[in-house]
Structures are given as structure tokens and as C-alpha cells.
Tab-separated table of C-alpha atoms in Angstrom:
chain	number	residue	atom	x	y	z
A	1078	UNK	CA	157.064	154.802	145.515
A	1079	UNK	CA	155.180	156.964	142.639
A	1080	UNK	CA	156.484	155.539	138.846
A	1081	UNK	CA	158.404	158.974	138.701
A	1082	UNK	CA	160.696	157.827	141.720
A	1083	UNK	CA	164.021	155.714	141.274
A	1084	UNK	CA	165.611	153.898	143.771
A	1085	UNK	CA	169.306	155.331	144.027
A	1086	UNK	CA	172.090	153.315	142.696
A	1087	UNK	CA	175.520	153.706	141.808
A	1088	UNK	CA	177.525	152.431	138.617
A	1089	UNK	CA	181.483	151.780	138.619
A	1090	UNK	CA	182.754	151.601	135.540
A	1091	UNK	CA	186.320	150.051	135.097
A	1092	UNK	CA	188.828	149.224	132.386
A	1093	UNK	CA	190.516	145.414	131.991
A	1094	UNK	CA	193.332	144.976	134.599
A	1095	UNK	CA	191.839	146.925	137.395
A	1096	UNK	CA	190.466	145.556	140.308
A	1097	UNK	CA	187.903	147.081	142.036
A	1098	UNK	CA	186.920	144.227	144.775
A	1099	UNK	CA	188.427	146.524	147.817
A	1100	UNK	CA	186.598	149.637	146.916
A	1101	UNK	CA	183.321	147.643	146.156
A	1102	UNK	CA	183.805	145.617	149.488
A	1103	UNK	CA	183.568	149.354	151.649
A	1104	UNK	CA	180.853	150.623	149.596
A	1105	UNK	CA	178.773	147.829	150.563
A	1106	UNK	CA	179.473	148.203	154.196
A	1107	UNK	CA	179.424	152.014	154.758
A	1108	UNK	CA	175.982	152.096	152.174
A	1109	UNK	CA	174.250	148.970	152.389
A	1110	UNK	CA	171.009	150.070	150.788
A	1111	UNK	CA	172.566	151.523	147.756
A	1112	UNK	CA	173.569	148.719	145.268
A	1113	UNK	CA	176.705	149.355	143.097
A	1114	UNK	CA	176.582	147.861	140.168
A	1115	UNK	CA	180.098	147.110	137.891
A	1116	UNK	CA	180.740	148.191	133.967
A	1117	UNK	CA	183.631	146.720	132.332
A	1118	UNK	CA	184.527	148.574	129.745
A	1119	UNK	CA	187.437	148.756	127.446
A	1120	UNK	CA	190.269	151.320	128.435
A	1121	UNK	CA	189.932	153.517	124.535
A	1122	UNK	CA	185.668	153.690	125.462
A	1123	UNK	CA	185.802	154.521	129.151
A	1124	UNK	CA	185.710	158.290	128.450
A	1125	UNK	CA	182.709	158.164	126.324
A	1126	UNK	CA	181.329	156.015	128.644
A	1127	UNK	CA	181.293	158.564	131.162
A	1128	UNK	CA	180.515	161.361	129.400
A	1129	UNK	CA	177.189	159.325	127.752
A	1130	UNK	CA	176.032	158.391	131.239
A	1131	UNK	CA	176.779	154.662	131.267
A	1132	UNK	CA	178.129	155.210	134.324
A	1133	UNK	CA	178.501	157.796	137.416
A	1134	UNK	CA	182.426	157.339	138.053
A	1135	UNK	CA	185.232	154.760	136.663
A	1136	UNK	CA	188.426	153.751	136.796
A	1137	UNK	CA	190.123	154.543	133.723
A	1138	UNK	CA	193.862	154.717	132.286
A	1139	UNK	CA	195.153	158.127	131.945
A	1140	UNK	CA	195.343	160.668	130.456
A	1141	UNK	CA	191.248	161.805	129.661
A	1142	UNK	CA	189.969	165.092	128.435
A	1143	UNK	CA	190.074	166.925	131.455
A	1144	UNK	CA	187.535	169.753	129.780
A	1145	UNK	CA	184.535	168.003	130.969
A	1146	UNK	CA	186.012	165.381	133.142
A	1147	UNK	CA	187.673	165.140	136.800
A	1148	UNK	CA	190.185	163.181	137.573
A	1149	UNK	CA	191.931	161.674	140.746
A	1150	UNK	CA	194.954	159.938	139.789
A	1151	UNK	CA	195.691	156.717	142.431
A	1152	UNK	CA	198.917	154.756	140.959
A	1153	UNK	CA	201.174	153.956	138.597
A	1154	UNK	CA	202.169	150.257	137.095
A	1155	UNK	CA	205.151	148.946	135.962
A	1156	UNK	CA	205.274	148.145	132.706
A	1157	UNK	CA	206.451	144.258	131.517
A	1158	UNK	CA	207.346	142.454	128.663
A	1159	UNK	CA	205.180	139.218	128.196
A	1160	UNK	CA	207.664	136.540	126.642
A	1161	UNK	CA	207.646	132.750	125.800
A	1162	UNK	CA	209.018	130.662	128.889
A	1163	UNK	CA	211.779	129.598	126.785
A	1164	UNK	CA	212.571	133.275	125.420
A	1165	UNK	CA	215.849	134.254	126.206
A	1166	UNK	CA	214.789	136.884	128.428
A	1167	UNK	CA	213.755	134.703	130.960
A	1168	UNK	CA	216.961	134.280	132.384
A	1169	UNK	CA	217.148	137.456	133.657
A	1170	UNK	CA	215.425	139.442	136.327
A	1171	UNK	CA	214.943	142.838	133.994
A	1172	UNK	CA	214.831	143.758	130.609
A	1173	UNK	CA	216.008	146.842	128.824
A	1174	UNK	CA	214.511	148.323	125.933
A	1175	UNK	CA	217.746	148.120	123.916
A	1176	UNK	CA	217.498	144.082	124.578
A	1177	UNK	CA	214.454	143.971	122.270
A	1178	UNK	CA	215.837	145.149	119.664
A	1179	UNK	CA	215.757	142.154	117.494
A	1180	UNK	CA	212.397	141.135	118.942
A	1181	UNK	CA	208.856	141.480	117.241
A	1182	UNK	CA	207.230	143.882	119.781
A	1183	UNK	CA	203.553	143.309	119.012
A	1184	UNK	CA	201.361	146.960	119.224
A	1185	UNK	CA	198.282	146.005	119.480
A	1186	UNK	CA	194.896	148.757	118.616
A	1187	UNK	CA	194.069	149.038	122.694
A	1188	UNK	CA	197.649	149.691	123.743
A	1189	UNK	CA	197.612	151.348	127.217
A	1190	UNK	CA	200.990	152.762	126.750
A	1191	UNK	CA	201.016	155.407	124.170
A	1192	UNK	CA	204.699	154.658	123.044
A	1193	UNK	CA	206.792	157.776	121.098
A	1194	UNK	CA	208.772	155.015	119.496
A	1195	UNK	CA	208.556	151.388	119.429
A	1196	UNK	CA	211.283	149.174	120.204
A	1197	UNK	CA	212.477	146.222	118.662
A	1198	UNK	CA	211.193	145.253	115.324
A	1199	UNK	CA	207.389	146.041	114.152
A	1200	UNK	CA	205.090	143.489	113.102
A	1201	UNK	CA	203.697	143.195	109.362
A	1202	UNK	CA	199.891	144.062	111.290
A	1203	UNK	CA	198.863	145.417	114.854
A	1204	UNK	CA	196.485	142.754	116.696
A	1205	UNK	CA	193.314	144.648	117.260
A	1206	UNK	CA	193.477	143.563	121.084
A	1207	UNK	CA	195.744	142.640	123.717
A	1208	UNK	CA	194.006	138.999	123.986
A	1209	UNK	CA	194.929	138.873	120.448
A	1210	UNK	CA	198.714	140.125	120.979
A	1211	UNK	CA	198.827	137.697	124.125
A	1212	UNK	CA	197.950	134.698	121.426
A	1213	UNK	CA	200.307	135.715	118.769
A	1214	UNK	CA	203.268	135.730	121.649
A	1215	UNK	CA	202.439	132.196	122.694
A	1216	UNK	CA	202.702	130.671	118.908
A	1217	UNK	CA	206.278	132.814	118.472
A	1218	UNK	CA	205.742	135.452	116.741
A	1219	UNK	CA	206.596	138.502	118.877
A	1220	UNK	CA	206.748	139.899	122.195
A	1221	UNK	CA	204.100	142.204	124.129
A	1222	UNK	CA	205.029	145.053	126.360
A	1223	UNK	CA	201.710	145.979	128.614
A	1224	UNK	CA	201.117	147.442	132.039
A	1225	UNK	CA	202.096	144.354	134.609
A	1226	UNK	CA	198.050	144.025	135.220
A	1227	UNK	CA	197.312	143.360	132.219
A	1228	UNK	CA	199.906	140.354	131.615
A	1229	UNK	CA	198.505	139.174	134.403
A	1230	UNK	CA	194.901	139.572	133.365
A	1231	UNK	CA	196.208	137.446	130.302
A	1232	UNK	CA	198.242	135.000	132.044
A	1233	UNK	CA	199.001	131.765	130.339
A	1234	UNK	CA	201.111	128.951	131.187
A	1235	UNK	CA	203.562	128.513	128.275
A	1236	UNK	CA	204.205	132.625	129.152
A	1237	UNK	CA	205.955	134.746	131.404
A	1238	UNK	CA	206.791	138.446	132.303
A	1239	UNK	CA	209.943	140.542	133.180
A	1240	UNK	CA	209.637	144.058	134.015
A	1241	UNK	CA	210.796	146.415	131.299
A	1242	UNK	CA	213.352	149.398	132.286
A	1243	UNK	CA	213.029	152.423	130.377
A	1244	UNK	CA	209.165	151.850	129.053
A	1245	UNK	CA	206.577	154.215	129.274
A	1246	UNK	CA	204.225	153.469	132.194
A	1247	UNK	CA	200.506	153.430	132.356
A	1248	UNK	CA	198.259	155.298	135.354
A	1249	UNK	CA	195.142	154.607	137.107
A	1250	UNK	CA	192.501	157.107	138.054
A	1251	UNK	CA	188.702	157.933	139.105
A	1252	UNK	CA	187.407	159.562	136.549
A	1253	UNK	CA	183.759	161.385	136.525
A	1254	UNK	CA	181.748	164.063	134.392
A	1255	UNK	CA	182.703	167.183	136.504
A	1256	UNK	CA	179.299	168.310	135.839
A	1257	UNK	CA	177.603	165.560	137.608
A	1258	UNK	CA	179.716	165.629	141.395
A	1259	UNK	CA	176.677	164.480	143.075
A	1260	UNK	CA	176.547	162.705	146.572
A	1261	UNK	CA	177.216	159.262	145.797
A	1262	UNK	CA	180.110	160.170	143.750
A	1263	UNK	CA	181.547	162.333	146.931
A	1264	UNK	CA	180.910	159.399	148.709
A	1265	UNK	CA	183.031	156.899	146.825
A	1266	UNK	CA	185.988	159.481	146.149
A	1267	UNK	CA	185.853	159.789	149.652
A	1268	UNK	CA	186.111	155.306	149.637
A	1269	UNK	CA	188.955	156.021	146.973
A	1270	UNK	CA	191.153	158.065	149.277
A	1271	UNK	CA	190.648	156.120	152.518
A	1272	UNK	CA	188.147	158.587	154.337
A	1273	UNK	CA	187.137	157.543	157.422
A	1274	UNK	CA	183.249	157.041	158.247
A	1275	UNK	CA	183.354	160.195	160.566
A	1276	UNK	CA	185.537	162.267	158.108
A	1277	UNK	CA	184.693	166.057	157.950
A	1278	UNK	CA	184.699	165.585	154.454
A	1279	UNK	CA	182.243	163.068	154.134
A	1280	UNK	CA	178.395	163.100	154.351
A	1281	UNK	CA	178.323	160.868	157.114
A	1282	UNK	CA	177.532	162.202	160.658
A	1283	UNK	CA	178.704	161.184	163.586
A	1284	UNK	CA	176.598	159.022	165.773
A	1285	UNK	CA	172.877	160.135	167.402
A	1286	UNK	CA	174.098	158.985	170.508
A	1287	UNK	CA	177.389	161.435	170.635
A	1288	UNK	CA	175.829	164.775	171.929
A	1289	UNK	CA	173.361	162.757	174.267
A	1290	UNK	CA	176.163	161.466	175.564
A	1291	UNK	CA	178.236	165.076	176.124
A	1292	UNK	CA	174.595	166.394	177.543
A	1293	UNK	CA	174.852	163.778	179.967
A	1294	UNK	CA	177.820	164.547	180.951
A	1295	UNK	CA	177.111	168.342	181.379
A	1296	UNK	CA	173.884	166.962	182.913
A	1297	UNK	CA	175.876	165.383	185.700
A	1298	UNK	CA	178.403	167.857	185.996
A	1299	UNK	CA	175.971	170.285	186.769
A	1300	UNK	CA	174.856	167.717	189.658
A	1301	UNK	CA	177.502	168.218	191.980
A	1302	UNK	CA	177.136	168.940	195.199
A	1303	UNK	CA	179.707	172.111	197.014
A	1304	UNK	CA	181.201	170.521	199.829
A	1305	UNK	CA	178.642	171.963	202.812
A	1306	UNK	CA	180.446	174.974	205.093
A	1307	UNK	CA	183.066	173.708	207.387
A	1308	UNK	CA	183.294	170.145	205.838
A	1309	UNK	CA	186.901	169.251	204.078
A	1310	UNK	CA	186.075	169.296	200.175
A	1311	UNK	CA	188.918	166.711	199.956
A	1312	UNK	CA	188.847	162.611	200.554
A	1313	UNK	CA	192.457	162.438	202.249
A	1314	UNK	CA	191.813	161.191	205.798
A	1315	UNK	CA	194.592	163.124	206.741
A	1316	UNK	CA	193.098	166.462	205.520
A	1317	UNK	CA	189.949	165.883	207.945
A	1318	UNK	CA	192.790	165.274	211.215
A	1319	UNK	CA	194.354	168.400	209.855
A	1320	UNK	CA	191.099	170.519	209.820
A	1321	UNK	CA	190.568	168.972	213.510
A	1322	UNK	CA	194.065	170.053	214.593
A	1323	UNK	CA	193.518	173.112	212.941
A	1324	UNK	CA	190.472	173.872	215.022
A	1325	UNK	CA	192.397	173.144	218.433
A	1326	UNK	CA	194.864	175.372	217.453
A	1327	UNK	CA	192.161	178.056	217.038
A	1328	UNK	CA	190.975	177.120	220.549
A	1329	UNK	CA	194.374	177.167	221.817
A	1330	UNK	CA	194.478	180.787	219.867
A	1331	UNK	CA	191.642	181.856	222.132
A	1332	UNK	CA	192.852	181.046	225.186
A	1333	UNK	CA	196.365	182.919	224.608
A	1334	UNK	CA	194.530	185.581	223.871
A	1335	UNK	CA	192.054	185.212	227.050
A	1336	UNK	CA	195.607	185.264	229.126
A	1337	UNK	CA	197.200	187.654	227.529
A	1338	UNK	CA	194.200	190.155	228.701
A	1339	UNK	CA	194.348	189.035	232.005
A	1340	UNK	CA	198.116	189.777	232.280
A	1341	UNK	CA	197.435	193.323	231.331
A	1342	UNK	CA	194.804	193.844	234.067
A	1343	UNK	CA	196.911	192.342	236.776
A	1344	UNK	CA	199.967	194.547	235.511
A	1345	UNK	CA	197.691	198.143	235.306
A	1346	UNK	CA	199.453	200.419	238.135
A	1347	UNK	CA	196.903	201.286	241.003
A	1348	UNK	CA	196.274	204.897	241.627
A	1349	UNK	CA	197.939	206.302	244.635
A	1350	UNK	CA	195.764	208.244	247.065
């Protein structure tokens, strides 16, 4: 390898309450001798990321600039309301935005959700992350709405979630600078949407051993022997006592036909003198 070379690689960015362990898991066994290596980043910096090169594809929280980036979006969470164990709301299986409306919701600077209007009451200062929000819920002072990953991410004891009816949702996608689509990106897209190994819209080939497998085939096909003249081309027993009746029947054939010529001689009228 001359200094100029570089082995290939692949980086995965991906933003706090995604889990790439399935994805990475297939990578490893479909390319083996191409290391990924992981980039958490926040969700608000994953764009940049991208676009700076810090990474060749990531899994980000829509929506992105889709000027210079592609985007394949894979789900959508449900969004929850993280409350104290002994909040009210914990009685019940689901909670409605109207319900929080003499709660503290806590927005904190890295919201997820992009919210047109907050419910419930606002705080007297946004927490400049969720971690932070997650800590000002546990000592009382408000509620959190977040995607359900992310309240799991943040999961504490003294803390639980309800789902939250009516809330503005938060999506997952691959994300990648359109401008750099190279193999190893087709590759993993191809990971991302459950391509098979042998898909015709991967780079992977089928197996070396396929067409010398169909030429062998051909190979022996092209072996086989016509059945030599007179012999029954068939295996059924039956078929060869057929073909032997058959040929005493032509035998019989022959001698009708031997008699039939001698009965015309004997009946020819003589000539009279």
C-alpha cells in the first residue's frame, strides 16, 4: 500500500435514541473487510455533519435540507409524555394534549418535535437539552413530551411515560450528501431496506460457482445418448413386450399377405384350348 492509498471504511452517523445495532450487525457480515465505524451526534448537528464530511450516511430526525441531501425516510415514533411516577397521569393508559393543560411542559433547545403551539403551561427558561429537561421532571417542576426513544434513552426510575394523543410525531431517516452516492453508501441503503445478498440492485454477484454449475448441466445434457435404431427409448418393461408383440404382428402381417397371393394364383381361370 503506497502512503497515497486508504483502506476503505465506512462512517454511520446517528442521532440520540436511534439504534443502529441491526444494521451494523449485517454490514459486518455481508462486508467483513470494511470496518464501520459509529458517530453519535446530536439530532440539530447531524446535517452539518454530513454535509462537512464527518460522515458518509446517518440516521437523522426529519425534516433536512433536501437541496444537497437525500433522504430515505424508515419510521415514525410515537410521541410520550415523561411524568413523575406519582403524576396523576399515571393512572391512565393515554394522555391528551388538553390534559396538560395545567402542566409545566418543559421545551427544551434540542426538541425533536418542532411543536406549532405548546401545550400546557411554559416554563420561566427552556433546558438547553433533553438530559437537562429529563432532570428538571424528576425534581417536579414540569413535564417532557419527546419521541418514545428518547424517554427511553433517558429512563429513570422515579419516571414514567404515557403516550401522548394529538402530539406532533418525530421521523427517522438515512440521510447522505446526494453528491457523494458512492458504493458503500449503495451498499448500506441497500442493508436499510432489507436487500437481499443476490439483489439486482445490489453490487453483489451471485456466486462463481452458479454458471459452472448451469455449464455442467448443459455439459451433460449434451451427453445423452439417442436410444440406438429399433431399441424402445422408454424404461416401462411393458413397452419392450409391446415392441415384441408388435413385431409378431408384423410377421403375422407377412404371412397374410404371403396367403393372400397364393389364393389369387390358385383362383386365376385356366385358358381353354
Amino acid at each position: 500500500m503506497t502512503g497515497s492509498e486508504v483502506s476503505p471504511s465506512f462512517r454511520l452517523a446517528y442521532v440520540p435514541g436511534v439504534t443502529p445495532t441491526k444494521w451494523v450487525r449485517i454490514w459486518n457480515e455481508r462486508l467483513p473487510d470494511i470496518p464501520l465505524a459509529l458517530v453519535a451526534v446530536p439530532a440539530a448537528e447531524a446535517p452539518a455533519l454530513l454535509r462537512d464530511g464527518g460522515a458518509d450516511a446517518g440516521f437523522v430526525r426529519l425534516p433536512v435540507d433536501g437541496t444537497d441531501l437525500s433522504a430515505i425516510p424508515l419510521y415514525t415514533e410515537q410521541t410520550v409524555v415523561v411524568i413523575p411516577k406519582d403524576h396523576v397521569a399515571a393512572a391512565v393508559e393515554e394522555v391528551s394534549l388538553a390534559e396538560l393543560a395545567d402542566d409545566i411542559v418543559l421545551h427544551p433547545l434540542d426538541d425533536t418535535l418542532g411543536w406549532e403551539e405548546l401545550p400546557g403551561r411554559p416554563a420561566i427558561e427552556r433546558p438547553a437539552t433533553t438530559a437537562d429537561a429529563v432532570e428538571l421532571v424528576a425534581a417536579g417542576v414540569g413535564v417532557l413530551a419527546v419521541p418514545q426513544s428518547l424517554a427511553r434513552l433517558h429512563h429513570r426510575k422515579d419516571l414514567t411515560y404515557r403516550p401522548l394523543s394529538d402530539a406532533p410525531e418525530s421521523r427517522i431517516a438515512l440521510s447522505w450528501p446526494e453528491d457523494r452516492t458512492t458504493d458503500l453508501v449503495e451498499d448500506f441503503i441497500g442493508i436499510v431496506r432489507g436487500r437481499t445478498v443476490n439483489s439486482s440492485r445490489g453490487r453483489s454477484t451471485a456466486p462463481a460457482e452458479q454458471p459452472k454449475a448451469k455449464a455442467k448441466r448443459t455439459e451433460s445434457g449434451g451427453a445423452r445418448r439417442k436410444p440406438a435404431a429399433g431399441a424402445s427409448a422408454g424404461k416401462n418393461p411393458r413397452a419392450g413386450s409391446g415392441g415384441a408383440k408388435g413385431a409378431k404382428g408384423t410377421k403375422g402381417g407377412a404371412r397374410g399377405a404371403k396367403g393372400a397371393a397364393g389364393a389369387a394364383k390358385r383362383g386365376k381361370p385356366r385358358r381353354r384350348p
